[in-house]
C-alpha atoms as an extended CHARMM CRD file, in Angstrom:
* protein
*
        53  EXT
         1         1  MET       CA            -49.7300000000       52.1010000000      -26.2850000000  PROA      1               0.0000000000
         2         2  TYR       CA            -49.8070000000       48.5070000000      -27.7110000000  PROA      2               0.0000000000
         3         3  LYS       CA            -46.3070000000       48.4630000000      -28.8380000000  PROA      3               0.0000000000
         4         4  ALA       CA            -45.3560000000       50.1540000000      -25.1070000000  PROA      4               0.0000000000
         5         5  VAL       CA            -47.1190000000       47.2700000000      -23.2320000000  PROA      5               0.0000000000
         6         6  VAL       CA            -45.5000000000       44.5340000000      -25.2980000000  PROA      6               0.0000000000
         7         7  TRP       CA            -41.8540000000       46.4290000000      -24.9150000000  PROA      7               0.0000000000
         8         8  ILE       CA            -42.1340000000       46.5400000000      -20.8440000000  PROA      8               0.0000000000
         9         9  ILE       CA            -43.4420000000       42.7840000000      -21.1330000000  PROA      9               0.0000000000
        10        10  THR       CA            -40.7250000000       41.9730000000      -23.2740000000  PROA      10              0.0000000000
        11        11  LEU       CA            -38.1660000000       43.4460000000      -21.1550000000  PROA      11              0.0000000000
        12        12  ILE       CA            -39.5060000000       41.9110000000      -17.5610000000  PROA      12              0.0000000000
        13        13  PHE       CA            -39.5930000000       38.3710000000      -19.1690000000  PROA      13              0.0000000000
        14        14  LEU       CA            -36.0890000000       38.8850000000      -20.6710000000  PROA      14              0.0000000000
        15        15  LEU       CA            -35.0560000000       40.3650000000      -16.8180000000  PROA      15              0.0000000000
        16        16  PHE       CA            -36.7350000000       37.2200000000      -15.2730000000  PROA      16              0.0000000000
        17        17  SER       CA            -35.9090000000       34.2530000000      -17.5230000000  PROA      17              0.0000000000
        18        18  GLY       CA            -32.2150000000       33.2970000000      -17.9110000000  PROA      18              0.0000000000
        19        19  SER       CA            -31.0550000000       36.0950000000      -19.4050000000  PROA      19              0.0000000000
        20        20  SER       CA            -29.4750000000       37.6470000000      -16.7880000000  PROA      20              0.0000000000
        21        21  ASN       CA            -26.6990000000       35.1270000000      -16.8510000000  PROA      21              0.0000000000
        22        22  THR       CA            -26.2660000000       35.3940000000      -20.8380000000  PROA      22              0.0000000000
        23        23  ALA       CA            -24.6510000000       38.3620000000      -22.5680000000  PROA      23              0.0000000000
        24        24  VAL       CA            -26.7430000000       41.0960000000      -20.9210000000  PROA      24              0.0000000000
        25        25  ALA       CA            -25.3780000000       40.2300000000      -17.2400000000  PROA      25              0.0000000000
        26        26  ARG       CA            -21.4930000000       40.0270000000      -18.7710000000  PROA      26              0.0000000000
        27        27  ILE       CA            -21.7270000000       43.3590000000      -20.5950000000  PROA      27              0.0000000000
        28        28  ALA       CA            -19.3620000000       44.5130000000      -18.1520000000  PROA      28              0.0000000000
        29        29  TYR       CA            -16.7650000000       41.8370000000      -19.1080000000  PROA      29              0.0000000000
        30        30  GLU       CA            -16.9090000000       42.3550000000      -22.5990000000  PROA      30              0.0000000000
        31        31  THR       CA            -14.4840000000       44.2440000000      -25.0480000000  PROA      31              0.0000000000
        32        32  PRO       CA            -16.0220000000       47.4530000000      -26.3420000000  PROA      32              0.0000000000
        33        33  THR       CA            -16.2680000000       45.9720000000      -29.6730000000  PROA      33              0.0000000000
        34        34  GLN       CA            -18.4600000000       43.7490000000      -28.1600000000  PROA      34              0.0000000000
        35        35  THR       CA            -20.1770000000       45.9390000000      -26.2270000000  PROA      35              0.0000000000
        36        36  SER       CA            -21.4350000000       48.2870000000      -28.6220000000  PROA      36              0.0000000000
        37        37  LYS       CA            -22.8090000000       45.3810000000      -30.9200000000  PROA      37              0.0000000000
        38        38  LEU       CA            -25.1440000000       44.6550000000      -28.0860000000  PROA      38              0.0000000000
        39        39  VAL       CA            -26.3030000000       48.2700000000      -27.6500000000  PROA      39              0.0000000000
        40        40  THR       CA            -26.9420000000       48.3030000000      -31.1920000000  PROA      40              0.0000000000
        41        41  ILE       CA            -28.9930000000       45.1870000000      -31.4110000000  PROA      41              0.0000000000
        42        42  LEU       CA            -31.0350000000       46.5470000000      -28.1210000000  PROA      42              0.0000000000
        43        43  ARG       CA            -31.1260000000       50.0360000000      -29.7740000000  PROA      43              0.0000000000
        44        44  ASN       CA            -32.5190000000       48.3790000000      -32.8100000000  PROA      44              0.0000000000
        45        45  TYR       CA            -34.8730000000       46.2900000000      -30.6840000000  PROA      45              0.0000000000
        46        46  ILE       CA            -36.3480000000       49.3230000000      -28.9950000000  PROA      46              0.0000000000
        47        47  VAL       CA            -36.5680000000       51.5430000000      -32.0750000000  PROA      47              0.0000000000
        48        48  PHE       CA            -38.6020000000       48.6820000000      -33.8920000000  PROA      48              0.0000000000
        49        49  PHE       CA            -41.2470000000       48.6450000000      -30.9640000000  PROA      49              0.0000000000
        50        50  PHE       CA            -41.9420000000       52.0790000000      -31.4840000000  PROA      50              0.0000000000
        51        51  THR       CA            -41.7210000000       52.6850000000      -35.0380000000  PROA      51              0.0000000000
        52        52  GLY       CA            -42.4330000000       49.4870000000      -36.3620000000  PROA      52              0.0000000000
        53        53  PRO       CA            -44.6090000000       48.3650000000      -39.2190000000  PROA      53              0.0000000000
């Protein structure tokens, strides 16, 4: 439960901070290699919060 709350708060913070003008917002304009790197980073981040230490 705690990890889910932290994950949701983090996502909300990223959405409403300046991150919308960064790589997340430019994902449609990047090459597939860059996009797959971003997806891998996001997946690892999510897995860490649900299965982390």
